[in-house]
PDB file of C-alpha atoms and ligand atoms in Angstrom:
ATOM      1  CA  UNK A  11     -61.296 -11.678   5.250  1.00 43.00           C
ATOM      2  CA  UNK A  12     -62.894 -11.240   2.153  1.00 49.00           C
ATOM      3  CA  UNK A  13     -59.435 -10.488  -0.174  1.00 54.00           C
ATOM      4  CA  UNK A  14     -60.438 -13.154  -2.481  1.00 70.00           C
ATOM      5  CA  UNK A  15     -64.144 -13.104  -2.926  1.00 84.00           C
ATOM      6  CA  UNK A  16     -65.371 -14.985  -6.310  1.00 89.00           C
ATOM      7  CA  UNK A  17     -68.789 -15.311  -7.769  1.00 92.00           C
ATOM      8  CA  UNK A  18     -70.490 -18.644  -6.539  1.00 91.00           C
ATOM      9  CA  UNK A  19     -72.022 -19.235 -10.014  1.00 93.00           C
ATOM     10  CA  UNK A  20     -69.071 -18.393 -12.548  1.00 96.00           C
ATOM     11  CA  UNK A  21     -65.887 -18.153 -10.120  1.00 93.00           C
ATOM     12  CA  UNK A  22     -65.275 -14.619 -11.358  1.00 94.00           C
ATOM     13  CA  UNK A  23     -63.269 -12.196  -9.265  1.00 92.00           C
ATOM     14  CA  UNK A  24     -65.198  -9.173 -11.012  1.00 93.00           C
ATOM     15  CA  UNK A  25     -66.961  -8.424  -7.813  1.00 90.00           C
ATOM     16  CA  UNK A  26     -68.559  -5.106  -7.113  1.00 90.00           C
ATOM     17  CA  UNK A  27     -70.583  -3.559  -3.915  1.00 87.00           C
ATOM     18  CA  UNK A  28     -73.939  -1.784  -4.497  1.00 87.00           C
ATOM     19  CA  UNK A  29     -73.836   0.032  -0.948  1.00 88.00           C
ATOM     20  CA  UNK A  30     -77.464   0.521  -1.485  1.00 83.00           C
ATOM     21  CA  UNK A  31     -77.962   0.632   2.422  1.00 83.00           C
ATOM     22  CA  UNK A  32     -74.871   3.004   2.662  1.00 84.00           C
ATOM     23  CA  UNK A  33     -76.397   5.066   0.134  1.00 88.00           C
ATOM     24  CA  UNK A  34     -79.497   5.168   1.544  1.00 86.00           C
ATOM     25  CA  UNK A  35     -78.877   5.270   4.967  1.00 81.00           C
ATOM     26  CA  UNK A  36     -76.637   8.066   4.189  1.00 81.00           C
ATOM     27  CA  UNK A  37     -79.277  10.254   2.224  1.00 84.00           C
ATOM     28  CA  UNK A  38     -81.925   8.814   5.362  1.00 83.00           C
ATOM     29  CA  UNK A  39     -79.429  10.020   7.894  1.00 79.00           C
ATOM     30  CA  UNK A  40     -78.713  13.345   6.604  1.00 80.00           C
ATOM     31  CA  UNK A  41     -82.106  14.136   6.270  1.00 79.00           C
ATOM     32  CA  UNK A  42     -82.991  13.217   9.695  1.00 78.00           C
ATOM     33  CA  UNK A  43     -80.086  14.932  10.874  1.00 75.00           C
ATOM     34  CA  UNK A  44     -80.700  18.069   9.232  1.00 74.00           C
ATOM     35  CA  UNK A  45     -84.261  17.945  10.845  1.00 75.00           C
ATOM     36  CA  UNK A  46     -83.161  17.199  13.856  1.00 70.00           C
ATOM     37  CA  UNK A  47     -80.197  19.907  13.595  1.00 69.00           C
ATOM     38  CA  UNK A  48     -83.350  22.400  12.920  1.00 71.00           C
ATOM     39  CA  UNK A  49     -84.449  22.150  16.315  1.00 69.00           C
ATOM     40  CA  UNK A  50     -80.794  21.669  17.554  1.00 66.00           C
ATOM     41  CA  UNK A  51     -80.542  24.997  15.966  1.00 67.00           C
ATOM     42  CA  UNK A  52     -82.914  26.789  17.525  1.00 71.00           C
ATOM     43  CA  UNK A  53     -82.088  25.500  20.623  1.00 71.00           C
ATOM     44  CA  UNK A  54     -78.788  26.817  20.144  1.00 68.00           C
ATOM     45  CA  UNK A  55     -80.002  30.308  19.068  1.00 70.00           C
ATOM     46  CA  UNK A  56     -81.826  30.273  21.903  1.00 74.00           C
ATOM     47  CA  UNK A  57     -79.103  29.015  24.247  1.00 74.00           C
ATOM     48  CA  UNK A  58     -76.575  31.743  22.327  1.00 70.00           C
ATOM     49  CA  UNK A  59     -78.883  34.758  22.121  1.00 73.00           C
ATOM     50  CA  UNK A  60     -79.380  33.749  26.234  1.00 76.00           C
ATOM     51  CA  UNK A  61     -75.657  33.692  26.829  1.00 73.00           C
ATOM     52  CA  UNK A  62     -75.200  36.671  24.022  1.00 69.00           C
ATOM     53  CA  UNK A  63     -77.622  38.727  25.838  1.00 71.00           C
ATOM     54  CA  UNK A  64     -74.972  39.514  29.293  1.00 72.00           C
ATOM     55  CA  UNK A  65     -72.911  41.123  25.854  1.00 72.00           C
ATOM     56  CA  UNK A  66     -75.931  42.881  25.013  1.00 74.00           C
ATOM     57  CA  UNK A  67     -78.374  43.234  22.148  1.00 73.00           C
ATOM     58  CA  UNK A  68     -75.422  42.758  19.768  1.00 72.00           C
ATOM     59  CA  UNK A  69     -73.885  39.502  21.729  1.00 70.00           C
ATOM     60  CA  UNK A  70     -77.767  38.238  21.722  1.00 73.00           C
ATOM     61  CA  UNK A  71     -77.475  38.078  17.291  1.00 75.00           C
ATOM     62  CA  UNK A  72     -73.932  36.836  17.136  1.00 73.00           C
ATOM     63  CA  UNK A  73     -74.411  34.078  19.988  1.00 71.00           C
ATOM     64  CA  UNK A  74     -77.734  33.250  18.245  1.00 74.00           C
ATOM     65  CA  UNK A  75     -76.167  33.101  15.084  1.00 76.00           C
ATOM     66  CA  UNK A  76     -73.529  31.070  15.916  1.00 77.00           C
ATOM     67  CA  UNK A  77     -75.365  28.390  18.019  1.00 73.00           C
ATOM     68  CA  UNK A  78     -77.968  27.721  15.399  1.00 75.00           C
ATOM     69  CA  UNK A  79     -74.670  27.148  12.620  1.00 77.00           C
ATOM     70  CA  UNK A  80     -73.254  24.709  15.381  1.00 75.00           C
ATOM     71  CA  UNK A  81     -76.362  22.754  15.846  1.00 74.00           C
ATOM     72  CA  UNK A  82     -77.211  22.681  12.422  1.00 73.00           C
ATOM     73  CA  UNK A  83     -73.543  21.960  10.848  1.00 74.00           C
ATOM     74  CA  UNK A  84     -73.197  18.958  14.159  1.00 75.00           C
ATOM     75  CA  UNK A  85     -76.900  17.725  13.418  1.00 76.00           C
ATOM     76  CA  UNK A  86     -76.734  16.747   9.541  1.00 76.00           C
ATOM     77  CA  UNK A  87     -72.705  15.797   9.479  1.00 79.00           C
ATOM     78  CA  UNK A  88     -73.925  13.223  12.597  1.00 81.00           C
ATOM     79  CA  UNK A  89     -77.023  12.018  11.209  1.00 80.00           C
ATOM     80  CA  UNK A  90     -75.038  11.207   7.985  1.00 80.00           C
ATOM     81  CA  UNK A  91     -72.303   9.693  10.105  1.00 85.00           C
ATOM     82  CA  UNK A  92     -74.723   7.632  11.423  1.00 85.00           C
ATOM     83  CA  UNK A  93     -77.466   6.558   8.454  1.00 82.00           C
ATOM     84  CA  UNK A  94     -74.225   5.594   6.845  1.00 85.00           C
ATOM     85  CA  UNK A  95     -73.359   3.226   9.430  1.00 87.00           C
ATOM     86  CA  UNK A  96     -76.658   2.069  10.125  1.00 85.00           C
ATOM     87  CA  UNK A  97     -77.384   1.372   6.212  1.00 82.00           C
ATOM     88  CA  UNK A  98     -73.625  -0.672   6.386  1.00 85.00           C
ATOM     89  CA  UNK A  99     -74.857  -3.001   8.737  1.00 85.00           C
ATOM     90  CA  UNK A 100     -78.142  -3.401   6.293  1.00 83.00           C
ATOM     91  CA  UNK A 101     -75.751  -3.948   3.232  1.00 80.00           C
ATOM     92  CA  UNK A 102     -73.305  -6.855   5.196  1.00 78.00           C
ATOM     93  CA  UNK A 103     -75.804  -8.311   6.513  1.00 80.00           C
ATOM     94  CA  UNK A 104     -78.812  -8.278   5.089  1.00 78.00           C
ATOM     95  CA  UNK A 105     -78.838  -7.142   1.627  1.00 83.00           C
ATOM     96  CA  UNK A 106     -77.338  -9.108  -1.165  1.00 84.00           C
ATOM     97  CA  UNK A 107     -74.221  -6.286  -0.916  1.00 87.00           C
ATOM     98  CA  UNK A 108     -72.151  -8.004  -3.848  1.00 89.00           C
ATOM     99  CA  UNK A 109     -72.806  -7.960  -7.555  1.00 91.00           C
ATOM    100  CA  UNK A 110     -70.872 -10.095 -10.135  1.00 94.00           C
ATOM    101  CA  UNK A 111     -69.957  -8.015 -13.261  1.00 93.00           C
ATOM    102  CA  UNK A 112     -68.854 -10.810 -15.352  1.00 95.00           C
ATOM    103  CA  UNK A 113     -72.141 -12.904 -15.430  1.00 96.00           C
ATOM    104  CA  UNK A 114     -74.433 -10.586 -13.124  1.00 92.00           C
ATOM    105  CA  UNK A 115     -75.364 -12.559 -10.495  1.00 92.00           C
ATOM    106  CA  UNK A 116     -75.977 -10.771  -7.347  1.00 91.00           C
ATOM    107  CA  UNK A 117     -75.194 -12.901  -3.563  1.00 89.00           C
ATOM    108  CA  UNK A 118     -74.727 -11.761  -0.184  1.00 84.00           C
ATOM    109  CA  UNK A 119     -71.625 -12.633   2.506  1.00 74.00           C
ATOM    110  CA  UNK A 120     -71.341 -16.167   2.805  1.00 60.00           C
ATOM    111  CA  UNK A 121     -72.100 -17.449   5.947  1.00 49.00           C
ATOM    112  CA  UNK A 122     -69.875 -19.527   7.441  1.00 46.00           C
ATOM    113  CA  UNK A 123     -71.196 -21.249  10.039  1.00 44.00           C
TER     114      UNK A 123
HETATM  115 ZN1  LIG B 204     -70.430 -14.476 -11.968  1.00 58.53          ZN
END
Protein backbone atom coordinates (compact mmCIF):
# COMPACT_ATOMS: atom_id res chain seq x y z
CA UNK A 1 0.00 0.00 0.00
CA UNK A 2 2.13 2.51 -1.21
CA UNK A 3 -0.83 5.41 -2.08
CA UNK A 4 1.00 7.85 -0.05
CA UNK A 5 4.67 7.41 -0.56
CA UNK A 6 6.84 10.69 0.47
CA UNK A 7 10.50 11.34 0.15
CA UNK A 8 12.36 10.35 3.48
CA UNK A 9 14.65 13.43 3.20
CA UNK A 10 12.21 16.39 2.15
CA UNK A 11 8.59 14.77 2.73
CA UNK A 12 7.75 15.47 -0.91
CA UNK A 13 5.03 13.51 -2.64
CA UNK A 14 6.83 14.20 -6.13
CA UNK A 15 7.76 10.60 -6.39
CA UNK A 16 8.69 8.97 -9.63
CA UNK A 17 9.75 5.17 -10.69
CA UNK A 18 12.87 4.63 -12.87
CA UNK A 19 11.77 0.94 -13.91
CA UNK A 20 15.32 0.52 -14.85
CA UNK A 21 14.97 -3.35 -14.22
CA UNK A 22 11.59 -3.28 -16.17
CA UNK A 23 13.30 -1.58 -18.85
CA UNK A 24 15.99 -3.67 -18.96
CA UNK A 25 14.66 -6.81 -18.31
CA UNK A 26 12.26 -6.04 -20.97
CA UNK A 27 14.91 -5.16 -23.76
CA UNK A 28 17.02 -8.53 -21.98
CA UNK A 29 13.90 -10.58 -22.39
CA UNK A 30 13.01 -9.76 -25.82
CA UNK A 31 16.25 -10.37 -27.00
CA UNK A 32 16.52 -13.69 -25.49
CA UNK A 33 13.22 -14.44 -26.64
CA UNK A 34 13.71 -13.57 -30.09
CA UNK A 35 16.83 -15.92 -29.99
CA UNK A 36 15.24 -18.41 -28.54
CA UNK A 37 12.05 -17.95 -30.94
CA UNK A 38 14.88 -18.48 -33.82
CA UNK A 39 15.27 -21.94 -32.99
CA UNK A 40 11.54 -22.18 -31.91
CA UNK A 41 11.16 -21.19 -35.45
CA UNK A 42 12.87 -23.55 -37.11
CA UNK A 43 11.61 -26.09 -35.15
CA UNK A 44 8.33 -25.10 -36.20
CA UNK A 45 9.23 -24.97 -39.94
CA UNK A 46 10.41 -28.10 -39.51
CA UNK A 47 7.46 -29.48 -37.54
CA UNK A 48 5.03 -27.54 -40.34
CA UNK A 49 6.88 -28.41 -43.54
CA UNK A 50 6.64 -32.28 -41.77
CA UNK A 51 2.92 -31.97 -41.23
CA UNK A 52 2.64 -29.70 -44.65
CA UNK A 53 4.31 -32.37 -46.53
CA UNK A 54 0.91 -35.19 -46.33
CA UNK A 55 -0.59 -31.71 -48.39
CA UNK A 56 2.26 -31.92 -50.57
CA UNK A 57 5.17 -29.81 -51.74
CA UNK A 58 2.89 -26.76 -51.47
CA UNK A 59 1.45 -27.70 -47.75
CA UNK A 60 5.39 -28.38 -46.90
CA UNK A 61 6.06 -24.05 -47.62
CA UNK A 62 2.84 -22.85 -46.09
CA UNK A 63 3.09 -25.21 -42.87
CA UNK A 64 6.79 -24.17 -42.75
CA UNK A 65 5.96 -20.75 -43.09
CA UNK A 66 3.52 -20.58 -40.68
CA UNK A 67 5.24 -22.54 -37.83
CA UNK A 68 8.40 -20.53 -37.96
CA UNK A 69 5.88 -17.00 -37.64
CA UNK A 70 4.27 -18.88 -34.57
CA UNK A 71 7.46 -19.71 -32.88
CA UNK A 72 9.01 -16.62 -33.59
CA UNK A 73 5.89 -14.13 -32.84
CA UNK A 74 5.29 -16.69 -29.21
CA UNK A 75 9.20 -16.63 -28.52
CA UNK A 76 10.00 -12.71 -28.34
CA UNK A 77 6.25 -11.54 -27.03
CA UNK A 78 7.14 -14.35 -24.01
CA UNK A 79 10.60 -13.54 -23.43
CA UNK A 80 9.47 -9.85 -23.10
CA UNK A 81 6.59 -10.97 -20.92
CA UNK A 82 8.95 -12.43 -18.88
CA UNK A 83 12.38 -10.05 -18.71
CA UNK A 84 9.72 -7.58 -17.78
CA UNK A 85 8.68 -9.43 -14.86
CA UNK A 86 11.88 -10.66 -13.92
CA UNK A 87 13.51 -6.97 -14.11
CA UNK A 88 10.12 -5.90 -11.71
CA UNK A 89 11.15 -8.03 -9.08
CA UNK A 90 14.90 -6.38 -9.52
CA UNK A 91 13.31 -2.80 -9.37
CA UNK A 92 10.94 -3.60 -5.90
CA UNK A 93 13.29 -5.18 -4.46
CA UNK A 94 16.50 -4.53 -5.08
CA UNK A 95 17.09 -1.43 -6.89
CA UNK A 96 16.50 1.94 -5.39
CA UNK A 97 13.03 1.93 -7.79
CA UNK A 98 11.89 5.52 -6.50
CA UNK A 99 13.29 8.91 -7.36
CA UNK A 100 12.27 12.20 -5.62
CA UNK A 101 11.74 15.04 -8.19
CA UNK A 102 11.51 17.79 -5.78
CA UNK A 103 15.01 17.46 -4.08
CA UNK A 104 16.41 14.31 -6.10
CA UNK A 105 17.04 11.93 -3.74
CA UNK A 106 16.72 8.46 -4.90
CA UNK A 107 15.47 5.40 -1.98
CA UNK A 108 14.14 2.08 -2.35
CA UNK A 109 10.70 0.38 -0.65
CA UNK A 110 10.87 0.78 2.88
CA UNK A 111 11.12 -2.17 4.69
CA UNK A 112 8.95 -2.72 7.24
CA UNK A 113 9.93 -5.21 9.32
ZN1 LIG B 1 12.85 14.83 -1.68
Amino acid sequence: MNTSLSCPRCNSTRITTRDYGRKAGGAVGAAAGAAGSAAAALGGAEAGAALGLIAGPVGSIFGGLAGGLLGALFGGAAGCAAGSAVGEQIDTHVLDNYACSACGHVFGKQHSS
